[in-house]
XYZ file of C-alpha atoms in Angstrom:
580
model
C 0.000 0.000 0.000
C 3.096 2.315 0.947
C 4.444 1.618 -2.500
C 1.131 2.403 -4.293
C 0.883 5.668 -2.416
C 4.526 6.805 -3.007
C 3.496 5.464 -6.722
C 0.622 8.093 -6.901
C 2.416 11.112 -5.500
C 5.728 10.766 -8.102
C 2.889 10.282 -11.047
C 1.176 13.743 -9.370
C 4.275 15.395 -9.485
C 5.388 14.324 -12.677
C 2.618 15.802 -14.830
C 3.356 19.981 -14.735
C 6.829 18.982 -15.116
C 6.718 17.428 -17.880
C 3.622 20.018 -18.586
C 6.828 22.770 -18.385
C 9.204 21.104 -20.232
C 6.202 20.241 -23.539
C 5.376 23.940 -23.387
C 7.901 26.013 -22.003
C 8.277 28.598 -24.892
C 4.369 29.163 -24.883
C 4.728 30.286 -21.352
C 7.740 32.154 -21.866
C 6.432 34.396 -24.531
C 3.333 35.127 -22.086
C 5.539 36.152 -19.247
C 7.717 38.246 -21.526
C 4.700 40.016 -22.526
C 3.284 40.566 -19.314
C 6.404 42.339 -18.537
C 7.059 44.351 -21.239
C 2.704 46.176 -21.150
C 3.503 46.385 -17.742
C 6.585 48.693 -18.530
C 4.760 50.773 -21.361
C 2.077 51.306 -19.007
C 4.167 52.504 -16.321
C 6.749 54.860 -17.983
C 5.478 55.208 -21.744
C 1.696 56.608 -21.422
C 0.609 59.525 -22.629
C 0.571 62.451 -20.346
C -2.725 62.794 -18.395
C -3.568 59.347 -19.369
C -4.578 57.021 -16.225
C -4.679 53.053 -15.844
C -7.964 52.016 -15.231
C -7.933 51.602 -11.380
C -7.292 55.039 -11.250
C -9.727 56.189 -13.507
C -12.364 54.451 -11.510
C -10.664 55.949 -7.997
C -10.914 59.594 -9.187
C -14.081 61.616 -8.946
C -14.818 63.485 -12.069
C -17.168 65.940 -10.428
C -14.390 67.444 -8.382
C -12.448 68.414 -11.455
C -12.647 72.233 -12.392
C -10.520 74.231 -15.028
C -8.016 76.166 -13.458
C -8.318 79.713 -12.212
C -7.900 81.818 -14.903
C -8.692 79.876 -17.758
C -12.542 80.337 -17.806
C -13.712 81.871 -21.257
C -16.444 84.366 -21.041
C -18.469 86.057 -23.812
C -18.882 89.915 -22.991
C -21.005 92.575 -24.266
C -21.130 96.460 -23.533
C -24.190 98.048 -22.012
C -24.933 100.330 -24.554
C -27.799 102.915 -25.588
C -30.508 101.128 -27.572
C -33.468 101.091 -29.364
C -36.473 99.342 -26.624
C -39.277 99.810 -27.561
C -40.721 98.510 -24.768
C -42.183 95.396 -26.351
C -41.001 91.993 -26.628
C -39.307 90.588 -29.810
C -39.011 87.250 -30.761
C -38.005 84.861 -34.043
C -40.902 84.911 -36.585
C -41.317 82.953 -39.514
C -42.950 84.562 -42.826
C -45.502 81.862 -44.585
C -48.102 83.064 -47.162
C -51.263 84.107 -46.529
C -52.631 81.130 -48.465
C -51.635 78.449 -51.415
C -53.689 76.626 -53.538
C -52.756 73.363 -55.136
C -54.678 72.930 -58.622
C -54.989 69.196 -58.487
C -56.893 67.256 -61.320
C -60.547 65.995 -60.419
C -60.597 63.123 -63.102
C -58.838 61.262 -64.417
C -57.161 62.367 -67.919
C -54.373 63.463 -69.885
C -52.700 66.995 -69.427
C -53.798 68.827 -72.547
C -52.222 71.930 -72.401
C -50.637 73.953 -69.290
C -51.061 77.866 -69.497
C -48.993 79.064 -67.085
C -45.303 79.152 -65.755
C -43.466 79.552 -62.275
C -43.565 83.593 -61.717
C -47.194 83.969 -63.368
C -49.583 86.539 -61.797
C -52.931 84.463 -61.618
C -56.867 86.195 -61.237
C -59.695 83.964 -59.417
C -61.329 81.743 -62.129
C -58.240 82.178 -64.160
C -58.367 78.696 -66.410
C -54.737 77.377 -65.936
C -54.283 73.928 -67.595
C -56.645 71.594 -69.742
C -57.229 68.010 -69.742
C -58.537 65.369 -72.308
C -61.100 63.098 -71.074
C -63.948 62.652 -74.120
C -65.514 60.079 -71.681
C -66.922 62.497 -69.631
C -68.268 65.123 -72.359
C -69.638 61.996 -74.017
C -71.440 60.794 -70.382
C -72.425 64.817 -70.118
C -74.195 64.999 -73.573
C -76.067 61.619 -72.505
C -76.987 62.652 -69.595
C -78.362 66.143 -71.584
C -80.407 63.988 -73.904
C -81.993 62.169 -70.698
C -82.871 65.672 -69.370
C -84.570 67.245 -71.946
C -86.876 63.989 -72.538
C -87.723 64.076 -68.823
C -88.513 67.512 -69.492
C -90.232 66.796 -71.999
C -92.432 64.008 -70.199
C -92.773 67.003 -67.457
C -94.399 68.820 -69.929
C -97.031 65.999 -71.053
C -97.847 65.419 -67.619
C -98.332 69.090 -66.404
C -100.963 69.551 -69.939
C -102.251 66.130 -68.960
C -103.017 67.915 -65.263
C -104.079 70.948 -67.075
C -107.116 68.925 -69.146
C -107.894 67.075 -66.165
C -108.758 71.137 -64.633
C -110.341 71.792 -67.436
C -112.780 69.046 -67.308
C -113.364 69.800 -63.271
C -114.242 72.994 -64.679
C -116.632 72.506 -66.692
C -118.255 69.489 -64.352
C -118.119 72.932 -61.634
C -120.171 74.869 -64.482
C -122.541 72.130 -64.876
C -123.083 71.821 -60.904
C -122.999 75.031 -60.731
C -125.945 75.436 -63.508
C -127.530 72.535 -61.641
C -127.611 74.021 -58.598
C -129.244 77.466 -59.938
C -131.731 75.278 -61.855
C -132.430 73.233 -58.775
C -132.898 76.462 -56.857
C -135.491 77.743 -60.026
C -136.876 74.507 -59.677
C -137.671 74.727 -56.010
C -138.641 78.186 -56.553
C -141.532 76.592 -59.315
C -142.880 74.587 -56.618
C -142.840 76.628 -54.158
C -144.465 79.387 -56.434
C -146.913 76.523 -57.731
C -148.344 75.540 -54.433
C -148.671 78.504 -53.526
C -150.763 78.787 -56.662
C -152.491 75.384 -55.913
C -153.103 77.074 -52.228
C -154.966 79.854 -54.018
C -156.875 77.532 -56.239
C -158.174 76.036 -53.687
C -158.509 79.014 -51.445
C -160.547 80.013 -54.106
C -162.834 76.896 -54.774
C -163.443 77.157 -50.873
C -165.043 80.963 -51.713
C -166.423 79.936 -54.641
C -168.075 76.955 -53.281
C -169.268 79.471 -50.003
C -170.616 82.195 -52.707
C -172.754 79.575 -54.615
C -174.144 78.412 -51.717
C -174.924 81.765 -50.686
C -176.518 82.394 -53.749
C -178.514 79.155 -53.273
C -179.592 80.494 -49.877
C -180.329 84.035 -51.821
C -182.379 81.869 -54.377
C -184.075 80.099 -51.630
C -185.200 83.179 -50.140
C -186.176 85.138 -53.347
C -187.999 81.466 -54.289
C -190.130 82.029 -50.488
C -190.108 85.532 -51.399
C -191.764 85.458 -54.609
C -194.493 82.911 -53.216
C -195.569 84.576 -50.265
C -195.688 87.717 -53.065
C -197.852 85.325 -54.522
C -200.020 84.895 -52.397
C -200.107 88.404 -50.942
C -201.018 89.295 -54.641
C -203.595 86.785 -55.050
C -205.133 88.157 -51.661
C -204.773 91.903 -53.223
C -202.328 92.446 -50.462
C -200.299 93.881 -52.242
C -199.682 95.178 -56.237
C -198.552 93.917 -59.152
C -195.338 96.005 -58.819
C -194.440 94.437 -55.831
C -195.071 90.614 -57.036
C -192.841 91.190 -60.513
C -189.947 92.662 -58.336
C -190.120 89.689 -56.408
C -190.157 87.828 -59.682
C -187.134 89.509 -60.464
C -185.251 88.918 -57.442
C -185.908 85.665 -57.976
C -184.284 85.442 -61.054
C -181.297 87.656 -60.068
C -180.887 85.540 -57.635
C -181.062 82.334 -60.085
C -178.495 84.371 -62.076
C -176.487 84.670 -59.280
C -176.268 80.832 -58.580
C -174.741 79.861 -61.907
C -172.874 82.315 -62.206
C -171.430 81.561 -58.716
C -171.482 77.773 -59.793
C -169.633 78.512 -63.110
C -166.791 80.302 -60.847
C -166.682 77.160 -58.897
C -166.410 75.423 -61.720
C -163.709 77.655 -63.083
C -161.910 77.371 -59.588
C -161.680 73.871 -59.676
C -159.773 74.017 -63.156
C -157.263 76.526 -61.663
C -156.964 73.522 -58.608
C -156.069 71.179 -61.196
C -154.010 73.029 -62.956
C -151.903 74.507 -59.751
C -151.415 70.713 -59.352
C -150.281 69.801 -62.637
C -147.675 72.460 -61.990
C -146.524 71.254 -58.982
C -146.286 68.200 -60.364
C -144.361 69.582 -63.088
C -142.082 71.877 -61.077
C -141.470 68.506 -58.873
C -140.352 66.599 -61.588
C -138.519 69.566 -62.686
C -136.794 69.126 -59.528
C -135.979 65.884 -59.401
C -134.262 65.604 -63.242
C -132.128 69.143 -61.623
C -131.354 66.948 -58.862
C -130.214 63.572 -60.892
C -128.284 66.424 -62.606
C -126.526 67.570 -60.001
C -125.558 63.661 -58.858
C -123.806 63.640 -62.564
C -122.068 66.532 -62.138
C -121.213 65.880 -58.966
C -120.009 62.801 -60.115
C -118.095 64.270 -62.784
C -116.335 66.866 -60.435
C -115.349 63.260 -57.970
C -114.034 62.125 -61.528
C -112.276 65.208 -62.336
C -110.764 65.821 -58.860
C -108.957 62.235 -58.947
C -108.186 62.606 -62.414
C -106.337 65.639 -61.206
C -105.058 64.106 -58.519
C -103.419 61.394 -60.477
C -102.236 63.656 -63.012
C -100.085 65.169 -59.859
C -98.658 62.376 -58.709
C -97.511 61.602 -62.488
C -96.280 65.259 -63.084
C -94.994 65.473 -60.078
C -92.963 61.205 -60.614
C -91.962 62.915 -63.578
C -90.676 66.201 -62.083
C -88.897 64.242 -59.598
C -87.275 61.953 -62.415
C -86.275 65.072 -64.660
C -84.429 66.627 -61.171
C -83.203 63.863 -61.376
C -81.851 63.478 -64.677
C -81.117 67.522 -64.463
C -78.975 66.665 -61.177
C -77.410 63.791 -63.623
C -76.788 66.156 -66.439
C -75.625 68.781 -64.083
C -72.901 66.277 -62.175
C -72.135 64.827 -65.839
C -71.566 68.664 -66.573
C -69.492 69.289 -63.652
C -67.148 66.263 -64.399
C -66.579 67.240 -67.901
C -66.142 70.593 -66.796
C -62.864 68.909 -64.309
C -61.523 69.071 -67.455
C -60.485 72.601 -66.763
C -58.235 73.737 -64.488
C -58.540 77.026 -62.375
C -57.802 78.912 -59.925
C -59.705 79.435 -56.868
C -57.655 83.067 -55.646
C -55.614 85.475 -56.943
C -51.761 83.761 -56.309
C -48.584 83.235 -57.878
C -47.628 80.098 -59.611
C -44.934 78.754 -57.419
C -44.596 75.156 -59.274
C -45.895 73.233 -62.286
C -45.516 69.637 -61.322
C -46.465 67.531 -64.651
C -45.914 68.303 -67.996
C -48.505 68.809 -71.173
C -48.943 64.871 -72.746
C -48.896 63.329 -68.762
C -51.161 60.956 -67.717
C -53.001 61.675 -64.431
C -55.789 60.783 -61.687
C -57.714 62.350 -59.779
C -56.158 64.335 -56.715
C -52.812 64.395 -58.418
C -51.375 68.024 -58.235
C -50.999 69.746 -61.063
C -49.689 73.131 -60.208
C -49.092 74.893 -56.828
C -50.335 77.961 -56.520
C -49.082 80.735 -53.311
C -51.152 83.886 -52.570
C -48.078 86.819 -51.823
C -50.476 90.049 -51.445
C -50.456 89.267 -48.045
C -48.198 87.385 -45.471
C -48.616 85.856 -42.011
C -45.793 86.430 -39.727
C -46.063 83.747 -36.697
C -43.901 83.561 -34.084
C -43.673 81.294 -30.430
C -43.671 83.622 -27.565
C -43.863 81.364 -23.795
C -46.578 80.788 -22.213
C -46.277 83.406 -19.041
C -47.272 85.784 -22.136
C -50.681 84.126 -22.417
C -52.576 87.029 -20.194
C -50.620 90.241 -21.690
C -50.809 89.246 -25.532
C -53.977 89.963 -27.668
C -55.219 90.604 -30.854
C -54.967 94.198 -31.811
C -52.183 95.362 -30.172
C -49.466 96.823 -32.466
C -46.636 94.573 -33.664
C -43.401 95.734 -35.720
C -41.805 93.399 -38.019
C -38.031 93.302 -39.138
C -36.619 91.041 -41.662
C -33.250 91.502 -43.292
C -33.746 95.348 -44.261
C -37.340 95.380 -44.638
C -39.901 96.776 -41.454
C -43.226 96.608 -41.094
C -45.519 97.588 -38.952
C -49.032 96.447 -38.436
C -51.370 94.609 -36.001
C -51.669 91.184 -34.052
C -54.105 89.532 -35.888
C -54.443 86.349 -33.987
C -53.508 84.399 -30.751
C -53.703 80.764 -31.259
C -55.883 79.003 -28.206
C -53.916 76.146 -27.194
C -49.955 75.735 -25.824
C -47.209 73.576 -27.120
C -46.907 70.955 -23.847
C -43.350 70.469 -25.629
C -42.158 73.820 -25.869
C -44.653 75.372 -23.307
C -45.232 78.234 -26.222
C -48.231 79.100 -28.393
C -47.804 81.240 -31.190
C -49.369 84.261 -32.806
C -49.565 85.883 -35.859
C -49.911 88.963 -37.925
C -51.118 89.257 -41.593
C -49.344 92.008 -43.165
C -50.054 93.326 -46.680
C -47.335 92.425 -48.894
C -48.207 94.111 -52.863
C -44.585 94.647 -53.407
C -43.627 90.799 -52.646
C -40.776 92.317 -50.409
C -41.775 89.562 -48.013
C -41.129 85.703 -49.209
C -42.512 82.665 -47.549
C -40.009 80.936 -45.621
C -37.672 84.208 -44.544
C -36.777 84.395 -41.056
C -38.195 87.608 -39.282
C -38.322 89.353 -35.788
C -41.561 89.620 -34.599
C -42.026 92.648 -32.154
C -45.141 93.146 -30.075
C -46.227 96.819 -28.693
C -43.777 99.350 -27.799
C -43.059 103.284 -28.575
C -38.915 103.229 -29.579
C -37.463 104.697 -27.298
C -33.593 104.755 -26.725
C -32.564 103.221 -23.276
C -29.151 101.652 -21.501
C -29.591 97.907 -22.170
C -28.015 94.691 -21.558
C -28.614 91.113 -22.765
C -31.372 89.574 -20.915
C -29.772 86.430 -20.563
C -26.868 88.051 -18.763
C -29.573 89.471 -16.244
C -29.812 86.777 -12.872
C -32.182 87.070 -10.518
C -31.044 85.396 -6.640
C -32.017 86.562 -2.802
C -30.372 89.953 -2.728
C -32.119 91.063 -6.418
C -31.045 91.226 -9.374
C -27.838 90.984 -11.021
C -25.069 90.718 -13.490
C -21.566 89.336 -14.049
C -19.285 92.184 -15.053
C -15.325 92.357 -16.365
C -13.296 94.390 -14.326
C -8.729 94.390 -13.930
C -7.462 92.905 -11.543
C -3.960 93.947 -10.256
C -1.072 91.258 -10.303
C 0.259 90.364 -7.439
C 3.861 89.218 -9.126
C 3.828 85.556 -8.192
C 2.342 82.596 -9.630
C 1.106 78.958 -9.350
C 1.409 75.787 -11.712
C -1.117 73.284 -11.540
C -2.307 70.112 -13.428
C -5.540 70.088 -14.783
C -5.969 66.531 -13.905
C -4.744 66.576 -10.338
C -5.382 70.177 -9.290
C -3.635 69.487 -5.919
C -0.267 69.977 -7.605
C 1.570 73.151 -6.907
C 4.125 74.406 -8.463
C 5.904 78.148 -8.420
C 7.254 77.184 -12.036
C 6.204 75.822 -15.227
C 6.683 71.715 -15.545
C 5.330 68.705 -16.368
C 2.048 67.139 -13.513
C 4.547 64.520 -11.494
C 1.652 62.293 -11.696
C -0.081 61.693 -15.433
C 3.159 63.844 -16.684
C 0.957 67.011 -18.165
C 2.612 70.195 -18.390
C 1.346 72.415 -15.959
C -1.047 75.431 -16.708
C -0.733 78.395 -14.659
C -3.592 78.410 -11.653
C -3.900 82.024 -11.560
C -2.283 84.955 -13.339
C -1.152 88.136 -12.047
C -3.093 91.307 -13.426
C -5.915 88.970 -15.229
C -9.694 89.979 -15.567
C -12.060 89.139 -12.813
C -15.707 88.561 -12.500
C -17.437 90.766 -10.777
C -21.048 90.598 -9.454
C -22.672 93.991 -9.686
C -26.212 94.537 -7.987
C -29.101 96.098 -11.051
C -32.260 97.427 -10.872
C -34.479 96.413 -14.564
C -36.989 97.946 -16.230
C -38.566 97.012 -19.346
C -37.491 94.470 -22.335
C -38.091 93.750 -25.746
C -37.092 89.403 -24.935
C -33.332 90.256 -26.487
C -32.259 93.338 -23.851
C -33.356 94.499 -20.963
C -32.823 97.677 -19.984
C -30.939 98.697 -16.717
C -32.356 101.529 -15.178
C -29.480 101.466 -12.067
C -26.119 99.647 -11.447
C -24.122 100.162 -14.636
C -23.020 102.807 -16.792
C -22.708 102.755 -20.450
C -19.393 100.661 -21.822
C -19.245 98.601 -18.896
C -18.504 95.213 -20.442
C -21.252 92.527 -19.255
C -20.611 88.512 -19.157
C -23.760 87.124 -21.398
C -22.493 83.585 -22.032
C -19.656 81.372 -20.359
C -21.060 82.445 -16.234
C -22.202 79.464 -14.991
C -19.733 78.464 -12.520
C -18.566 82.414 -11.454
C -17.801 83.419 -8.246
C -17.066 86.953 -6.956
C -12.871 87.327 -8.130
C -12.798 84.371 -10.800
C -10.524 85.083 -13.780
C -11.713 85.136 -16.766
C -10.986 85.189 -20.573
C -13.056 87.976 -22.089
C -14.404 87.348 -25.744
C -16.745 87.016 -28.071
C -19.418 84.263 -29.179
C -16.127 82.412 -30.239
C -14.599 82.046 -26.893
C -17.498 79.581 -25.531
C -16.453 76.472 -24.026
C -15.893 73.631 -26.272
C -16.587 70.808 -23.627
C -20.156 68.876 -23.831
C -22.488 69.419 -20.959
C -24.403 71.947 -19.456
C -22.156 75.220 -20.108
C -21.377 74.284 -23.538
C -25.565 73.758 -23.773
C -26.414 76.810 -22.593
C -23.877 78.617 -24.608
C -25.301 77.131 -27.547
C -28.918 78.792 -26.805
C -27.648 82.190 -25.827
C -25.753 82.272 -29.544
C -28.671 81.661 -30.529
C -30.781 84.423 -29.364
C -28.290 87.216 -30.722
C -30.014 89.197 -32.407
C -28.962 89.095 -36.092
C -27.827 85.751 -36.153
């Protein structure tokens, strides 16, 4: 067991030496290497370059450019032009553009106008070939007119069917007066027929009043008789009596022939009745036949209407047809809906196109809108009406805000308005960039860039340049390990940078000077106390001042280089010079 054991270890220790001796130049060459990055690294970097652990050790934040080396933009507080207002970019669009698009289908005919052209409303401006719709319009003509046509055969057919109500309203009417005659006959003969027999009635009373009269002259003449025959009394006397008695005979057919008589007019008064009755009754089965005639007439009118007006309906609508036909073959022309300027022609004469596809672009230049974006604490101060001036390139304007759009930009927190300005002499193109300035009187006032106007605790403020006397000495530092100190120019001990000089002697210095503001066009503010005209004021590049910090005085130019904030906010502050 001994033996097996020792057996195992010599076999365990064999292996990586004989590993070794099989690859002993492959490890050679990796310790060589090792050796020789470790030496580059350590005394062949670049200067200010670090090894990774120490780039992960240092704290970036705490790195700061050296005193003296901080650029600055500067600009004098001058006299200047405030109007009071604010200004801001503006962009000048056109008031309106048309594009002249084709509404069917077709081939471009001919094109009458080129880029530049003055245009009138209605002005035809291209041509296009479709025969299929003049053909469809001229078909749809023909269907009109025969509609119409049929519009006139049913309004005559109405107008017959009125003149036959017409005349059955004649007839009734006729019947109506001859029923009212005939009514009037009978009334008229019974009344007649009442007399008649009103009449018979005194007849018949007379005769038998004569009768009585004869009856009495009859006694009369007897007892005469006798009187006589007794000498009582003359022969006088008896013939009078005689003669009553035959007046009175006289009397009884006469009185009997007017009965007689009476009775005739009786029967007579009744044949008229009877005659006026009937009368009556052939006015009344007239009346039923016209009446009957008028029912006839009315629905005969009545259906005539309904056909006149089927076939009024069906010419509107063939008219509507004829009239849409019309308006598609009349797609064939192209023209303009404004006055404008042709800004583009798009196709060419002999192109094939559909409908919607632009043809020429039209832009109306007697008038302009100038919009600009002005921020949202503006929203209670700006309305429409209040005078704007507009500068672009050497061209001003003035006029009036025209409109304040409702709603704000949750982007930009902006909204924009806009003037329309006249614009005859075209000084004014679409697309120019403008300043857009709203109220104000022009007044000249000591001004400074707004953005170099801060606002903490104490007021407000601004960063001005002032000199600095030198003090004669001087310290070098490293930029990447400010800690080093040095009286004398050198290279950083550390990452081997030459040293920059932490502060020089005699340099410019920030200085914080205490303002009072008054009003400002968005550009410049004007400073009513705390500066005096010439005195140079820091406008970009003051981020990270303090009261004393050296600076670099300059223009737009002289802005930091480095990404980030200050860089940033450099970038927008160039931005809002005026002019640029």
């Amino acid at each position: 067991m001994e033996v097996a054991l020792a057996h195992s270890r010599g076999f365990c220790l064999s292996q990586p030496l004989r590993f070794v001796r099989k690859h002993w130049l492959t490890i050679g060459l990796l310790l060589g290497s090792l050796i020789a990055v470790n030496w580059i690294v350590t005394h062949k970097r670049a200067p200010g370059s670090m090894t990774v652990i120490e780039a992960q050790g240092m704290d970036m934040t705490e790195m700061k450019a050296p005193l003296g080396t901080q650029p600055v933009s500067v600009e004098a507080a001058a006299l200047r032009s405030m109007s009071g207002g604010m200004s801001f970019p503006a962009t000048v669009a056109e008031f309106a553009g048309e594009d002249v698009v084709a509404r069917v289908p077709g081939r471009v005919a001919r094109i009458l106008v080129y880029p530049g052209d003055k245009v009138r409303a209605g002005q035809l401006v291209a041509t296009l070939e479709a025969p299929e719709y003049e053909a469809a319009m001229r078909k749809a003509q023909a269907m009109s007119s025969a509609k119409s046509a049929e519009v006139v055969s049913a309004e005559r057919e109405v107008e017959h069917h009125r003149n036959v109500l017409g005349k059955a309203h004649a007839v009734a009417k006729g019947t109506q007066v001859a029923r009212a005659r005939a009514q009037t006959d009978i009334e008229s003969a019974k009344l007649e027929l009442q007399k008649a027999l009103d009449e018979v009635s005194a007849k018949k009373a007379e005769t038998e009043e004569r009768r009585v009269e004869l009856r009495l002259a009859s006694q009369e003449l007897t007892r005469e008789g006798n009187l006589y025959k007794k000498g009582a009394i003359s022969l006088d006397e008896l013939q009078t009596a005689e003669r009553d008695l035959g007046t009175a005979a006289a009397r009884v057919k006469r009185s009997e022939a007017n009965a007689r008589s009476a009775d005739q007019s009786v029967e007579i008064a009744k044949n008229r009745v009877k005659a006026a009755e009937q009368m009556a009754m052939e006015v009344d089965a007239q009346i039923l036949s016209a009446k009957a005639e008028e029912a006839q007439a009315t629905e005969g009118i009545a259906q005539a209407h309904a056909d006149a007006r089927a076939k009024q309906f069906e010419s509107r609508a063939a008219t509507s047809d004829a009239s849409a036909a019309a308006a598609f073959s009349g797609y064939r022309e192209l023209r303009a809906l404004a006055d404008g300027v042709v800004a583009e022609r798009l196709v060419s004469q002999g192109t094939s196109v559909v409908a919607g596809q632009t043809i020429i672009k039209l832009k109306s230049f007697a008038e302009v809108r100038v919009q600009a974006e002005v921020p949202q604490s503006m929203s209670g101060s700006v309305r429409t009406g209040m005078p704007i001036q507009v500068v672009a390139d050497s061209i001003l304007r003035n006029g009036t805000l025209t409109s304040v759009f409702p709603t704000v930009d949750s982007q930009t927190r902006t909204f924009r308005i806009e003037a329309i300005l006249p614009n005859r002499d075209g000084s004014f193109k679409p697309g120019m960039f403008a300043r857009l300035e709203v109220g104000g009187s022009g007044a000249h006032a000591l001004s400074v860039r707004t953005v170099a106007v801060h606002t903490d605790d104490s007021g407000k403020y601004v960063w001005t340049v002032q000199t600095k006397p030198g003090t004669g000495k001087s310290d070098w530092t490293c930029t990447m390990h400010p800690e080093v100190s040095k009286e004398g120019p050198g290279t950083c001990p550390k990452c081997g940078m030459e040293l920059t000089l932490r502060e020089k002697g005699g340099s410019l210095v920030a200085h914080r000077e205490i303002i009072t503001t008054g009003r400002t066009n968005g550009d410049y503010t004007v400073v009513a106390s705390g500066l005096s005209e010439g005195e140079n004021v820091v406008w970009a590049g003051f981020e990270n001042l303090i009261e004393g910090t050296p600076v670099m005085a300059g223009g737009k130019d002289s802005l930091p280089k480095k990404p980030g904030k200050e860089s940033m906010a450099g970038t927008n502050m160039q931005s809002r010079e005026p002019g640029k």
